[in-house]
Coordinates of N, CA and C in Angstrom, one line a residue:
M1 N 0.9 -1.2 0.0 CA -0.1 0.0 0.1 C 1.1 1.5 0.1
A2 N 0.5 2.1 -1.1 CA 1.2 3.5 -0.8 C 1.3 4.3 0.4
E3 N 2.1 4.9 0.7 CA 2.3 5.7 1.8 C 1.8 6.9 1.9
R4 N 1.0 7.2 2.9 CA 0.1 8.3 2.7 C 0.8 9.9 2.7
K5 N 0.5 11.1 2.1 CA 1.2 11.9 2.3 C 0.9 12.6 3.3
P6 N 1.8 13.6 3.9 CA 1.5 14.2 5.5 C 0.6 15.0 5.1
I7 N -0.3 15.1 6.4 CA -1.7 15.8 6.4 C -1.2 17.6 6.8
E8 N -1.9 18.2 5.4 CA -1.6 19.2 5.5 C -3.1 20.2 5.9
S9 N -4.3 19.7 5.9 CA -5.5 20.4 5.7 C -6.4 19.4 6.7
W10 N -7.4 19.8 7.6 CA -8.1 19.2 8.5 C -9.4 19.6 8.0
L11 N -10.4 18.4 8.2 CA -11.8 18.7 8.2 C -12.0 18.2 9.3
T12 N -13.2 18.9 10.3 CA -13.7 18.1 11.3 C -15.1 18.1 11.3
D13 N -15.8 17.0 11.6 CA -17.3 17.3 12.0 C -17.3 18.2 13.5
M14 N -18.7 18.6 13.8 CA -18.7 19.4 15.0 C -19.1 18.7 16.1
D15 N -20.6 18.4 15.8 CA -21.3 17.5 17.2 C -20.5 16.0 17.0
G16 N -20.2 15.7 18.3 CA -19.7 14.5 18.9 C -18.2 14.4 18.5
V17 N -17.6 15.6 17.9 CA -16.1 15.5 18.1 C -15.8 16.9 18.9
L18 N -16.1 18.2 18.4 CA -15.7 19.2 19.1 C -16.8 19.6 20.3
I19 N -18.4 19.2 20.0 CA -19.1 19.6 21.1 C -19.9 18.4 21.1
H20 N -20.7 18.3 22.8 CA -21.3 17.2 22.9 C -22.7 18.0 23.5
E21 N -24.0 18.1 23.1 CA -25.1 18.8 23.7 C -24.8 19.8 24.3
G22 N -24.2 20.9 23.4 CA -23.4 22.1 23.8 C -22.7 22.5 24.8
V23 N -21.9 21.2 25.1 CA -20.5 21.5 25.7 C -19.3 21.0 24.9
P24 N -18.5 21.6 25.1 CA -17.2 21.2 24.3 C -16.4 19.9 24.9
I25 N -16.2 19.3 24.0 CA -15.7 17.9 24.7 C -13.7 18.2 24.9
P26 N -13.8 17.7 25.8 CA -12.1 18.1 26.4 C -11.1 17.8 25.3
G27 N -10.4 18.7 25.2 CA -9.3 18.9 24.0 C -9.5 19.6 22.5
A28 N -11.0 20.1 22.7 CA -11.4 20.7 21.3 C -10.9 22.0 21.5
D29 N -10.9 22.9 22.3 CA -9.9 24.1 22.2 C -8.6 23.9 21.9
A30 N -8.1 23.0 22.5 CA -6.9 22.8 22.2 C -6.9 22.7 21.0
F31 N -7.0 21.9 20.2 CA -6.9 21.3 18.7 C -7.6 22.9 17.8
I32 N -8.9 23.3 18.1 CA -8.9 24.6 17.3 C -8.0 25.5 17.4
K33 N -7.2 26.0 18.7 CA -6.2 26.7 18.9 C -4.9 26.3 18.3
K34 N -4.7 25.1 18.4 CA -3.4 24.6 17.5 C -3.4 25.0 15.6
L35 N -5.0 24.7 15.5 CA -5.1 24.9 13.9 C -4.8 26.0 13.1
R36 N -5.1 27.0 14.5 CA -5.0 28.7 14.1 C -3.7 29.1 14.0
E37 N -3.0 28.5 15.1 CA -1.9 28.7 14.9 C -0.7 28.2 14.2
S38 N -0.8 27.4 13.6 CA -0.1 26.5 12.7 C -0.3 27.3 11.3
G39 N -1.7 28.0 11.0 CA -2.0 28.3 9.9 C -2.3 27.4 8.6
R40 N -2.7 26.5 9.1 CA -2.9 25.2 7.9 C -4.3 25.4 7.5
P41 N -4.8 25.1 6.6 CA -6.1 25.5 6.1 C -7.3 24.4 7.1
F42 N -8.3 24.7 7.4 CA -9.2 23.8 8.1 C -10.9 24.1 7.9
L43 N -11.5 23.3 8.2 CA -12.6 23.4 8.4 C -13.9 22.5 9.4
V44 N -14.6 23.3 9.9 CA -15.9 22.5 10.6 C -16.7 22.2 10.1
L45 N -17.2 21.4 10.0 CA -18.3 20.8 9.5 C -19.4 20.3 9.8
T46 N -20.6 20.8 9.6 CA -22.0 19.9 10.4 C -23.0 19.9 8.8
N47 N -24.0 18.8 9.3 CA -25.1 18.3 8.5 C -26.2 18.9 8.8
N48 N -26.1 19.8 9.9 CA -27.3 20.7 9.9 C -27.4 22.0 9.4
S49 N -28.4 22.1 9.0 CA -28.7 23.0 8.0 C -29.0 24.1 8.8
I50 N -29.6 23.9 10.1 CA -30.8 25.4 10.5 C -30.0 26.7 10.5
Y51 N -28.5 26.5 10.8 CA -28.0 28.0 11.3 C -27.3 28.3 10.1
T52 N -26.9 29.6 10.2 CA -25.9 30.3 9.1 C -24.6 30.2 9.9
P53 N -23.6 30.3 9.2 CA -21.9 30.0 9.6 C -21.4 31.3 10.9
R54 N -22.4 32.6 10.0 CA -22.0 33.6 11.6 C -22.9 33.1 12.8
D55 N -24.5 32.3 12.4 CA -24.6 31.6 14.0 C -23.7 30.5 14.8
L56 N -23.1 29.8 13.9 CA -22.4 28.6 14.2 C -21.3 29.6 15.2
H57 N -20.5 30.1 14.5 CA -19.5 31.1 14.8 C -19.7 31.8 16.2
A58 N -21.0 32.3 16.5 CA -21.4 32.8 18.0 C -21.7 31.3 18.8
R59 N -22.3 30.7 18.7 CA -22.7 29.6 19.6 C -21.4 28.9 19.6
L60 N -20.6 28.6 18.9 CA -18.8 27.9 19.3 C -18.1 29.2 20.3
S61 N -18.4 30.5 20.0 CA -17.9 31.3 20.6 C -18.1 31.0 22.1
R62 N -19.2 31.2 22.6 CA -19.9 31.1 23.7 C -19.4 29.8 24.5
M63 N -19.1 28.7 23.8 CA -18.4 27.7 24.4 C -17.3 27.5 24.5
G64 N -16.3 28.8 24.3 CA -15.1 28.8 24.3 C -14.0 28.6 23.1
L65 N -14.9 28.1 22.0 CA -14.3 27.4 20.9 C -14.4 28.2 19.6
D66 N -13.1 29.2 19.4 CA -12.9 30.1 18.4 C -12.6 30.0 16.8
V67 N -14.3 29.8 16.2 CA -13.9 29.2 14.9 C -14.4 30.1 13.8
P68 N -13.6 31.0 13.2 CA -13.9 31.8 12.1 C -15.1 31.6 11.4
V69 N -15.9 32.3 11.0 CA -16.8 32.1 10.3 C -16.7 31.4 8.9
D70 N -15.8 31.9 8.4 CA -14.9 31.2 6.7 C -14.3 29.9 7.0
H71 N -14.4 29.3 8.2 CA -13.9 28.1 8.8 C -14.6 27.1 9.0
I72 N -16.4 27.3 8.7 CA -17.2 26.8 9.0 C -17.8 26.3 7.5
W73 N -18.6 25.1 7.7 CA -19.2 24.4 6.4 C -20.0 23.7 6.7
T74 N -21.4 23.9 5.9 CA -22.8 23.2 6.8 C -23.1 22.4 5.4
S75 N -24.1 21.7 5.6 CA -24.6 20.6 4.4 C -25.6 22.2 3.4
A76 N -26.1 23.5 4.3 CA -26.8 24.2 3.5 C -25.8 24.9 2.6
L77 N -24.5 25.2 3.0 CA -23.7 25.5 1.9 C -23.5 24.8 0.6
A78 N -23.2 23.4 1.3 CA -22.8 22.3 0.3 C -24.2 22.5 -0.7
T79 N -25.4 22.5 -0.5 CA -26.4 22.3 -1.1 C -26.5 23.5 -1.9
A80 N -26.3 24.7 -1.4 CA -26.2 26.1 -2.4 C -25.6 26.0 -3.6
Q81 N -24.1 25.5 -3.1 CA -23.2 25.2 -4.2 C -23.3 24.3 -4.9
F82 N -24.4 23.1 -5.0 CA -24.5 22.2 -5.7 C -25.4 23.0 -6.7
L83 N -26.4 23.7 -6.3 CA -27.7 24.4 -7.0 C -27.3 25.3 -8.0
D84 N -26.4 25.8 -7.4 CA -25.3 27.4 -8.1 C -24.9 26.6 -9.5
D85 N -24.3 25.5 -9.4 CA -23.5 24.4 -10.3 C -24.4 24.4 -11.3
Q86 N -25.8 23.5 -10.9 CA -26.6 23.0 -11.7 C -27.3 23.7 -12.4
R87 N -27.8 24.7 -11.7 CA -29.0 25.6 -12.5 C -28.8 27.2 -11.8
P88 N -27.7 27.9 -12.2 CA -27.4 28.9 -11.5 C -28.9 30.0 -11.5
G89 N -28.9 30.7 -10.6 CA -30.1 31.5 -11.0 C -31.6 30.9 -10.8
G90 N -31.5 30.0 -10.1 CA -32.9 29.3 -10.3 C -33.9 29.3 -9.1
T91 N -35.1 28.6 -8.9 CA -35.7 29.0 -8.4 C -36.4 27.6 -7.3
A92 N -36.6 27.9 -6.1 CA -36.8 26.7 -4.9 C -37.5 27.2 -4.2
Y93 N -38.8 25.6 -3.7 CA -39.3 25.6 -2.7 C -38.5 25.6 -1.6
V94 N -38.5 26.2 -0.2 CA -37.8 25.7 0.7 C -38.6 25.1 2.2
I95 N -38.1 24.1 2.6 CA -38.5 23.8 3.7 C -37.2 23.7 4.6
G96 N -37.2 24.9 5.8 CA -36.0 24.8 6.0 C -35.7 26.1 7.1
E97 N -34.6 26.1 7.6 CA -34.5 27.6 8.7 C -33.3 28.6 7.6
A98 N -33.2 29.6 8.6 CA -32.2 30.6 7.8 C -31.1 30.2 7.5
G99 N -30.3 29.1 8.1 CA -29.1 28.5 7.7 C -29.1 28.4 5.8
L100 N -30.3 27.4 5.5 CA -30.5 27.0 4.6 C -31.2 28.5 3.5
T101 N -31.9 28.8 3.7 CA -32.8 30.2 2.9 C -31.7 31.1 2.6
T102 N -30.9 31.5 4.0 CA -29.8 32.7 3.5 C -28.4 32.1 2.4
A103 N -28.6 30.6 2.7 CA -27.3 29.9 1.6 C -28.0 30.2 0.3
L104 N -29.5 29.9 0.2 CA -29.5 30.1 -1.3 C -30.0 31.4 -1.5
H105 N -30.4 32.1 -1.1 CA -30.2 33.9 -1.3 C -28.7 34.4 -1.6
D106 N -27.9 33.8 -0.9 CA -26.8 34.6 -1.6 C -25.9 33.9 -2.6
I107 N -26.7 32.7 -3.4 CA -26.1 32.2 -4.6 C -27.3 33.1 -5.8
G108 N -28.3 33.8 -5.3 CA -29.1 34.0 -6.1 C -30.4 33.7 -6.3
Y109 N -30.6 32.5 -5.5 CA -31.9 32.0 -5.9 C -33.3 32.9 -5.5
V110 N -34.1 32.5 -5.9 CA -35.4 33.0 -5.8 C -36.3 32.0 -5.0
L111 N -36.7 32.4 -3.9 CA -37.6 31.4 -2.9 C -39.0 31.5 -3.5
T112 N -39.7 30.5 -3.8 CA -41.2 30.6 -4.2 C -41.9 29.3 -4.1
D113 N -43.0 29.3 -4.4 CA -44.0 28.3 -4.3 C -44.6 27.9 -5.6
H114 N -44.4 28.9 -6.3 CA -44.8 28.9 -7.6 C -44.2 28.2 -8.9
D115 N -44.3 27.0 -9.3 CA -43.5 26.5 -10.1 C -42.0 26.4 -10.1
P116 N -41.3 25.9 -9.0 CA -40.1 25.9 -8.7 C -39.4 25.1 -9.5
D117 N -38.1 25.2 -9.4 CA -37.1 24.7 -10.3 C -36.9 23.3 -9.1
Y118 N -36.9 23.5 -8.1 CA -36.6 22.5 -6.8 C -37.5 22.5 -5.5
V119 N -37.6 21.6 -5.0 CA -38.1 21.4 -3.9 C -36.9 21.1 -2.8
V120 N -36.3 22.2 -1.7 CA -35.3 21.6 -1.1 C -35.7 21.5 0.0
L121 N -35.1 20.7 0.8 CA -35.8 20.0 2.2 C -34.6 20.3 3.4
G122 N -34.5 20.9 4.1 CA -33.6 20.7 5.0 C -34.3 21.0 6.6
E123 N -33.1 20.8 7.7 CA -33.9 20.9 9.0 C -34.3 21.9 9.6
T124 N -35.4 21.7 10.3 CA -35.8 22.7 11.1 C -37.0 22.0 12.2
R125 N -37.1 22.6 13.2 CA -37.7 22.1 14.1 C -39.5 22.4 14.2
T126 N -39.5 23.2 13.4 CA -41.1 22.8 12.9 C -41.7 22.7 11.4
Y127 N -41.3 21.5 11.2 CA -41.8 20.6 10.2 C -43.5 21.0 10.3
S128 N -44.1 21.5 9.0 CA -45.7 21.3 9.3 C -46.2 20.7 8.2
F129 N -47.4 20.0 8.2 CA -48.5 19.1 7.5 C -48.2 20.0 6.1
E130 N -48.7 21.2 6.3 CA -49.2 22.1 5.1 C -47.9 22.2 4.3
A131 N -46.6 22.2 4.9 CA -45.6 22.6 4.2 C -45.3 21.2 3.6
M132 N -45.3 20.1 3.9 CA -45.2 18.8 3.4 C -45.7 18.6 2.5
T133 N -47.1 19.1 2.6 CA -48.1 18.5 1.4 C -47.8 19.6 0.2
K134 N -47.4 21.0 0.2 CA -46.9 21.7 -1.0 C -45.7 20.9 -1.3
A135 N -45.0 20.4 -0.7 CA -43.7 19.9 -1.6 C -43.9 18.6 -2.5
V136 N -45.2 18.0 -1.6 CA -45.4 16.8 -2.3 C -46.3 16.8 -3.5
R137 N -47.0 18.1 -3.5 CA -47.6 18.5 -4.7 C -46.6 19.0 -5.9
L138 N -45.6 20.0 -5.4 CA -44.7 20.6 -6.0 C -43.9 19.5 -7.0
I139 N -43.4 18.5 -6.3 CA -42.9 17.2 -6.8 C -43.5 16.9 -7.5
N140 N -44.3 16.3 -7.5 CA -45.4 15.8 -8.2 C -45.7 16.6 -9.8
A141 N -45.6 17.7 -9.4 CA -45.9 18.6 -10.9 C -44.5 19.0 -11.8
G142 N -43.4 18.2 -11.1 CA -42.1 18.2 -11.7 C -41.0 19.2 -11.1
A143 N -41.3 19.5 -10.2 CA -40.1 19.9 -9.5 C -39.0 18.5 -8.7
R144 N -37.6 19.0 -9.0 CA -37.0 18.4 -8.8 C -36.7 18.1 -7.0
F145 N -36.3 17.4 -6.7 CA -36.6 17.0 -5.2 C -34.7 16.8 -4.6
I146 N -34.3 17.9 -4.1 CA -33.1 18.0 -2.9 C -33.0 18.3 -1.4
A147 N -32.3 17.5 -0.9 CA -32.3 17.5 0.4 C -30.9 17.6 1.1
T148 N -30.6 18.2 2.1 CA -29.5 18.7 2.4 C -28.6 17.6 3.1
N149 N -29.7 16.6 3.8 CA -28.5 15.5 4.3 C -29.3 14.4 5.0
P150 N -29.2 13.2 4.7 CA -30.2 12.0 4.8 C -29.9 11.7 6.3
D151 N -29.6 12.4 7.4 CA -29.9 12.0 8.9 C -31.1 12.0 9.3
E152 N -31.1 10.5 9.7 CA -33.1 10.2 10.2 C -33.4 11.0 11.7
T153 N -32.6 10.9 12.1 CA -32.5 11.5 13.4 C -31.3 12.5 14.1
G154 N -31.7 13.6 15.0 CA -30.9 14.7 15.3 C -30.9 14.5 16.7
P155 N -29.7 14.8 17.8 CA -29.5 14.8 19.0 C -30.3 16.1 19.5
S156 N -30.5 15.8 20.9 CA -31.4 16.9 21.4 C -30.9 16.4 23.4
T157 N -31.0 17.2 24.1 CA -31.3 17.2 25.8 C -32.4 16.1 26.0
E158 N -33.1 16.1 25.3 CA -34.5 15.1 25.8 C -34.3 13.9 25.0
G159 N -33.4 13.7 23.9 CA -33.4 12.5 23.4 C -33.3 12.9 21.9
P160 N -33.4 12.0 20.8 CA -33.4 12.3 19.5 C -34.5 12.6 18.9
L161 N -34.5 13.2 17.8 CA -35.3 14.3 17.2 C -35.6 13.8 16.2
P162 N -37.0 13.6 14.9 CA -36.7 13.4 13.9 C -36.0 14.3 12.9
A163 N -35.0 14.2 11.8 CA -34.5 15.1 10.9 C -35.1 14.7 9.7
T164 N -34.1 15.6 8.7 CA -34.1 15.6 7.5 C -34.4 14.2 6.6
G165 N -33.7 13.4 6.9 CA -33.5 12.0 6.3 C -35.1 11.6 6.8
A166 N -35.9 11.3 7.8 CA -37.0 10.8 8.1 C -38.2 11.8 7.6
V167 N -38.1 12.8 7.6 CA -39.2 13.6 6.5 C -38.8 13.7 4.9
A168 N -37.6 13.6 4.7 CA -37.7 13.1 3.1 C -37.8 11.6 2.6
A169 N -38.2 10.7 3.5 CA -38.5 9.3 3.6 C -40.0 9.7 3.4
L170 N -40.8 10.7 4.3 CA -42.3 10.9 4.2 C -42.7 10.9 2.8
I171 N -41.8 12.1 2.4 CA -41.9 12.6 1.2 C -41.8 11.8 -0.3
T172 N -40.9 11.1 -0.1 CA -40.5 10.0 -0.9 C -41.8 9.0 -1.0
K173 N -42.0 8.6 0.1 CA -43.3 7.9 0.5 C -44.5 8.4 -0.6
A174 N -44.7 9.3 -0.5 CA -45.7 10.0 -0.9 C -45.7 10.8 -2.6
T175 N -44.5 10.5 -3.1 CA -44.1 11.0 -4.3 C -43.6 10.2 -5.4
G176 N -43.0 9.1 -4.5 CA -42.1 7.9 -5.5 C -41.0 8.6 -5.9
Q177 N -40.6 9.8 -5.2 CA -39.4 10.6 -5.7 C -37.9 10.6 -4.8
R178 N -37.0 9.9 -5.0 CA -36.2 9.8 -3.3 C -35.0 11.3 -3.8
P179 N -34.6 12.2 -3.2 CA -34.1 13.3 -3.1 C -32.7 13.2 -3.6
Y180 N -31.8 14.2 -4.0 CA -30.5 14.1 -3.9 C -29.9 14.7 -2.7
F181 N -29.0 13.8 -1.7 CA -28.6 14.4 -0.8 C -27.1 15.0 -0.8
A182 N -27.4 16.2 -0.5 CA -26.2 17.2 -0.8 C -25.1 16.9 0.3
G183 N -25.5 16.8 1.5 CA -24.6 16.8 2.6 C -24.1 14.8 2.7
K184 N -23.1 15.1 3.9 CA -22.5 13.8 4.3 C -24.1 12.9 4.3
P185 N -23.5 11.5 3.7 CA -22.0 11.3 3.5 C -21.9 11.4 1.9
N186 N -22.5 12.1 1.3 CA -22.3 12.2 0.0 C -20.5 13.2 -0.1
P187 N -19.8 12.2 -0.8 CA -18.3 13.2 -0.7 C -18.2 14.6 -1.6
L188 N -19.6 14.9 -2.4 CA -19.6 16.3 -2.7 C -19.1 17.3 -1.6
M189 N -20.2 17.0 -0.2 CA -19.8 18.1 0.5 C -18.4 18.2 1.0
M190 N -17.5 17.0 1.2 CA -15.9 17.1 1.0 C -15.6 17.9 0.3
R191 N -15.6 17.5 -1.1 CA -15.0 18.3 -2.0 C -15.3 19.8 -2.4
T192 N -16.8 19.9 -1.9 CA -16.4 21.4 -2.0 C -16.2 22.2 -1.0
G193 N -16.0 21.5 0.1 CA -15.5 22.0 1.3 C -13.8 22.4 1.1
L194 N -13.2 21.1 0.5 CA -11.9 21.3 0.1 C -11.6 22.5 -0.5
N195 N -12.4 22.7 -2.0 CA -12.1 23.5 -2.6 C -12.6 25.0 -2.1
A196 N -13.1 24.9 -0.8 CA -13.2 26.2 -0.6 C -12.1 27.0 0.2
I197 N -11.5 26.0 0.7 CA -9.9 26.6 1.5 C -8.7 25.9 0.7
G198 N -9.1 25.6 -0.5 CA -7.9 25.7 -1.3 C -7.2 24.2 -1.1
A199 N -8.1 23.0 -0.6 CA -7.1 22.0 0.2 C -7.0 21.1 -1.0
H200 N -6.5 19.7 -0.8 CA -6.5 18.5 -1.8 C -6.4 17.5 -0.7
S201 N -7.5 16.6 -1.3 CA -7.9 15.1 -0.8 C -6.5 14.3 -0.3
E202 N -5.7 14.4 -1.0 CA -4.5 13.6 -0.8 C -3.8 13.9 0.6
T203 N -3.6 15.3 0.9 CA -3.1 16.1 1.9 C -4.0 16.4 2.9
S204 N -5.3 15.7 2.9 CA -6.3 16.3 3.9 C -6.8 15.2 4.8
A205 N -7.2 15.2 5.9 CA -7.6 14.6 7.0 C -9.5 14.6 7.3
M206 N -10.3 13.9 7.6 CA -11.2 14.1 8.3 C -11.7 13.1 9.5
I207 N -12.1 14.2 10.7 CA -12.5 13.2 12.0 C -13.9 13.6 12.2
G208 N -14.5 12.7 12.5 CA -15.8 12.2 12.4 C -15.9 11.3 13.8
D209 N -17.5 11.5 14.2 CA -17.3 10.3 15.3 C -18.7 9.2 14.6
R210 N -18.9 9.6 13.1 CA -19.8 8.5 12.6 C -19.3 7.5 11.8
M211 N -19.5 6.5 11.7 CA -18.5 5.5 10.5 C -19.7 5.8 9.3
D212 N -21.0 5.9 9.5 CA -21.8 6.0 8.3 C -21.8 7.3 7.2
T213 N -21.3 8.5 8.1 CA -21.6 9.5 7.4 C -20.1 10.4 7.4
D214 N -19.7 10.5 8.3 CA -18.1 11.0 8.6 C -17.4 10.4 7.7
V215 N -16.8 9.4 8.4 CA -15.6 8.4 7.7 C -16.2 7.9 6.5
L216 N -17.3 7.6 6.1 CA -17.7 7.2 4.5 C -17.2 8.1 3.7
A217 N -17.8 9.2 3.9 CA -17.8 10.4 3.3 C -16.1 11.1 3.1
G218 N -15.3 11.1 4.0 CA -14.2 11.3 3.6 C -13.1 10.1 3.3
M219 N -13.8 9.2 3.4 CA -12.9 7.8 2.6 C -13.0 8.0 1.4
E220 N -14.5 8.4 0.7 CA -14.9 8.3 -0.7 C -14.5 9.7 -1.3
A221 N -14.1 10.4 -0.8 CA -13.3 12.1 -1.2 C -12.2 11.9 -1.1
G222 N -11.3 10.4 -0.9 CA -9.9 10.0 -0.8 C -9.1 10.8 0.6
M223 N -9.8 11.0 1.3 CA -8.8 11.6 2.5 C -8.6 10.7 3.5
Q224 N -7.8 10.7 4.1 CA -7.2 10.0 5.5 C -8.4 10.1 6.6
T225 N -9.0 9.0 7.4 CA -9.7 9.3 8.2 C -9.8 9.3 9.5
F226 N -10.4 9.7 10.7 CA -9.9 9.7 12.1 C -11.5 9.7 12.5
L227 N -11.7 8.3 13.5 CA -13.2 8.1 14.2 C -12.7 8.4 15.4
V228 N -13.2 9.3 16.0 CA -13.2 9.8 17.6 C -14.5 8.8 18.2
L229 N -14.3 8.4 19.5 CA -15.4 7.7 20.4 C -16.2 8.7 21.4
T230 N -16.2 9.8 21.1 CA -17.0 10.4 21.6 C -18.4 11.3 21.3
G231 N -18.6 10.3 20.0 CA -20.1 10.5 19.6 C -20.7 9.1 19.3
L232 N -21.3 9.1 18.1 CA -22.4 7.9 17.6 C -22.0 6.7 17.9
T233 N -20.7 6.4 17.1 CA -20.5 5.4 16.7 C -19.2 4.9 18.0
T234 N -19.5 3.5 18.4 CA -18.9 2.8 19.6 C -17.9 2.2 18.8
S235 N -16.5 1.8 20.1 CA -15.8 0.8 19.1 C -15.9 -0.5 18.6
D236 N -17.4 -1.0 19.4 CA -17.4 -2.5 19.1 C -18.3 -2.4 17.6
Q237 N -18.9 -1.2 17.2 CA -19.7 -1.2 16.3 C -19.0 -1.3 14.7
V238 N -17.5 -0.8 15.0 CA -17.0 -0.3 13.8 C -16.6 -1.8 12.8
E239 N -16.5 -3.0 13.7 CA -16.3 -4.1 12.8 C -17.5 -4.3 11.8
K240 N -18.7 -3.9 12.3 CA -19.8 -4.1 11.5 C -19.6 -3.9 10.2
F241 N -18.8 -2.6 9.9 CA -18.9 -1.8 8.5 C -17.6 -2.3 7.3
P242 N -18.2 -2.4 6.4 CA -17.2 -3.5 5.4 C -16.1 -2.2 5.0
Y243 N -16.3 -0.9 5.5 CA -15.4 -0.2 5.8 C -14.6 0.6 6.8
R244 N -13.4 0.8 6.9 CA -12.7 1.5 8.3 C -12.1 2.7 8.1
P245 N -11.7 3.0 9.5 CA -11.3 4.7 9.0 C -9.8 4.2 9.2
S246 N -9.1 5.5 8.9 CA -7.7 5.4 8.8 C -7.1 4.9 10.4
K247 N -7.5 5.8 11.2 CA -6.9 5.4 12.6 C -8.2 5.5 13.5
I248 N -8.6 4.9 14.7 CA -9.5 5.4 15.7 C -8.7 5.7 17.1
V249 N -9.2 7.0 17.7 CA -8.6 7.7 18.7 C -9.8 7.8 19.8
D250 N -9.6 8.1 21.2 CA -10.2 8.0 22.0 C -11.3 9.1 21.8
S251 N -10.7 10.3 21.4 CA -11.1 11.6 21.2 C -10.4 12.9 20.5
I252 N -10.9 14.0 20.4 CA -9.7 14.9 19.4 C -8.8 15.5 20.3
A253 N -8.7 15.0 21.8 CA -7.6 15.4 22.1 C -6.1 14.8 22.0
D254 N -6.4 13.6 21.3 CA -5.5 12.6 20.8 C -4.9 13.0 19.3
L255 N -5.5 14.2 19.0 CA -4.9 14.6 17.4 C -4.5 16.1 17.8
V256 N -4.9 16.3 18.8 CA -3.6 17.7 19.0 C -2.4 17.7 18.4
D257 N -1.5 16.8 19.1 CA 0.1 16.6 18.6 C 0.1 16.3 17.2
R258 N -0.9 15.8 16.4 CA -1.1 15.4 14.9 C -0.6 16.7 14.0
I259 N -1.1 17.9 14.5 CA -1.1 19.0 13.6 C 0.4 19.8 13.6

């Protein structure tokens, strides 16, 4: 097997790697500080499309993690980039929050429920039956179906919440149309993120807490992958997957000295 090139750029998931239920994971602050001091390109990624990078910057700052706005990459930004490449200046009916609507506005999309080019589904805490019904009818009328990410549940302090993937399944059942998911594990999110910071997959690494999204997307994008055990995937679950991360570590604290 060919020896991997030294890591020059880092991509890391947010929930389960840097924070857990609104609390920084030990070592996260040292990791971000070391990255910033090194000058190496890096991105903090999230499949959650609710918040804008500015919102996330503020939330992380309150937790003591100083991540600049231009070092945050969301599934909403990846979705907007994809749509801008596919159909510049298009129209969309959107179910989602400010993170998604702002990203689409920023690329010049018009948000409308009148004969849109796309129905775009993202994360929200207020999924409505009326909005889902509108989405079903627009897709049946010819709108293309896009979703920010396939996560079926999301975390909360009270327990799992239905997420984009679960609502997408409902709409698919009603229309027979499966969405194109722009977020992880689609390696498109990794590649657009790498392009945003001028990095190359051969010299980049992805850190995540989920085998089925973070590690899979990083691997398929050609990066080295690190699985941390502070999130969803446990050590005894790793062997159930037909692929493996490049390395398994206990937490982000174990990677500070790798920078």
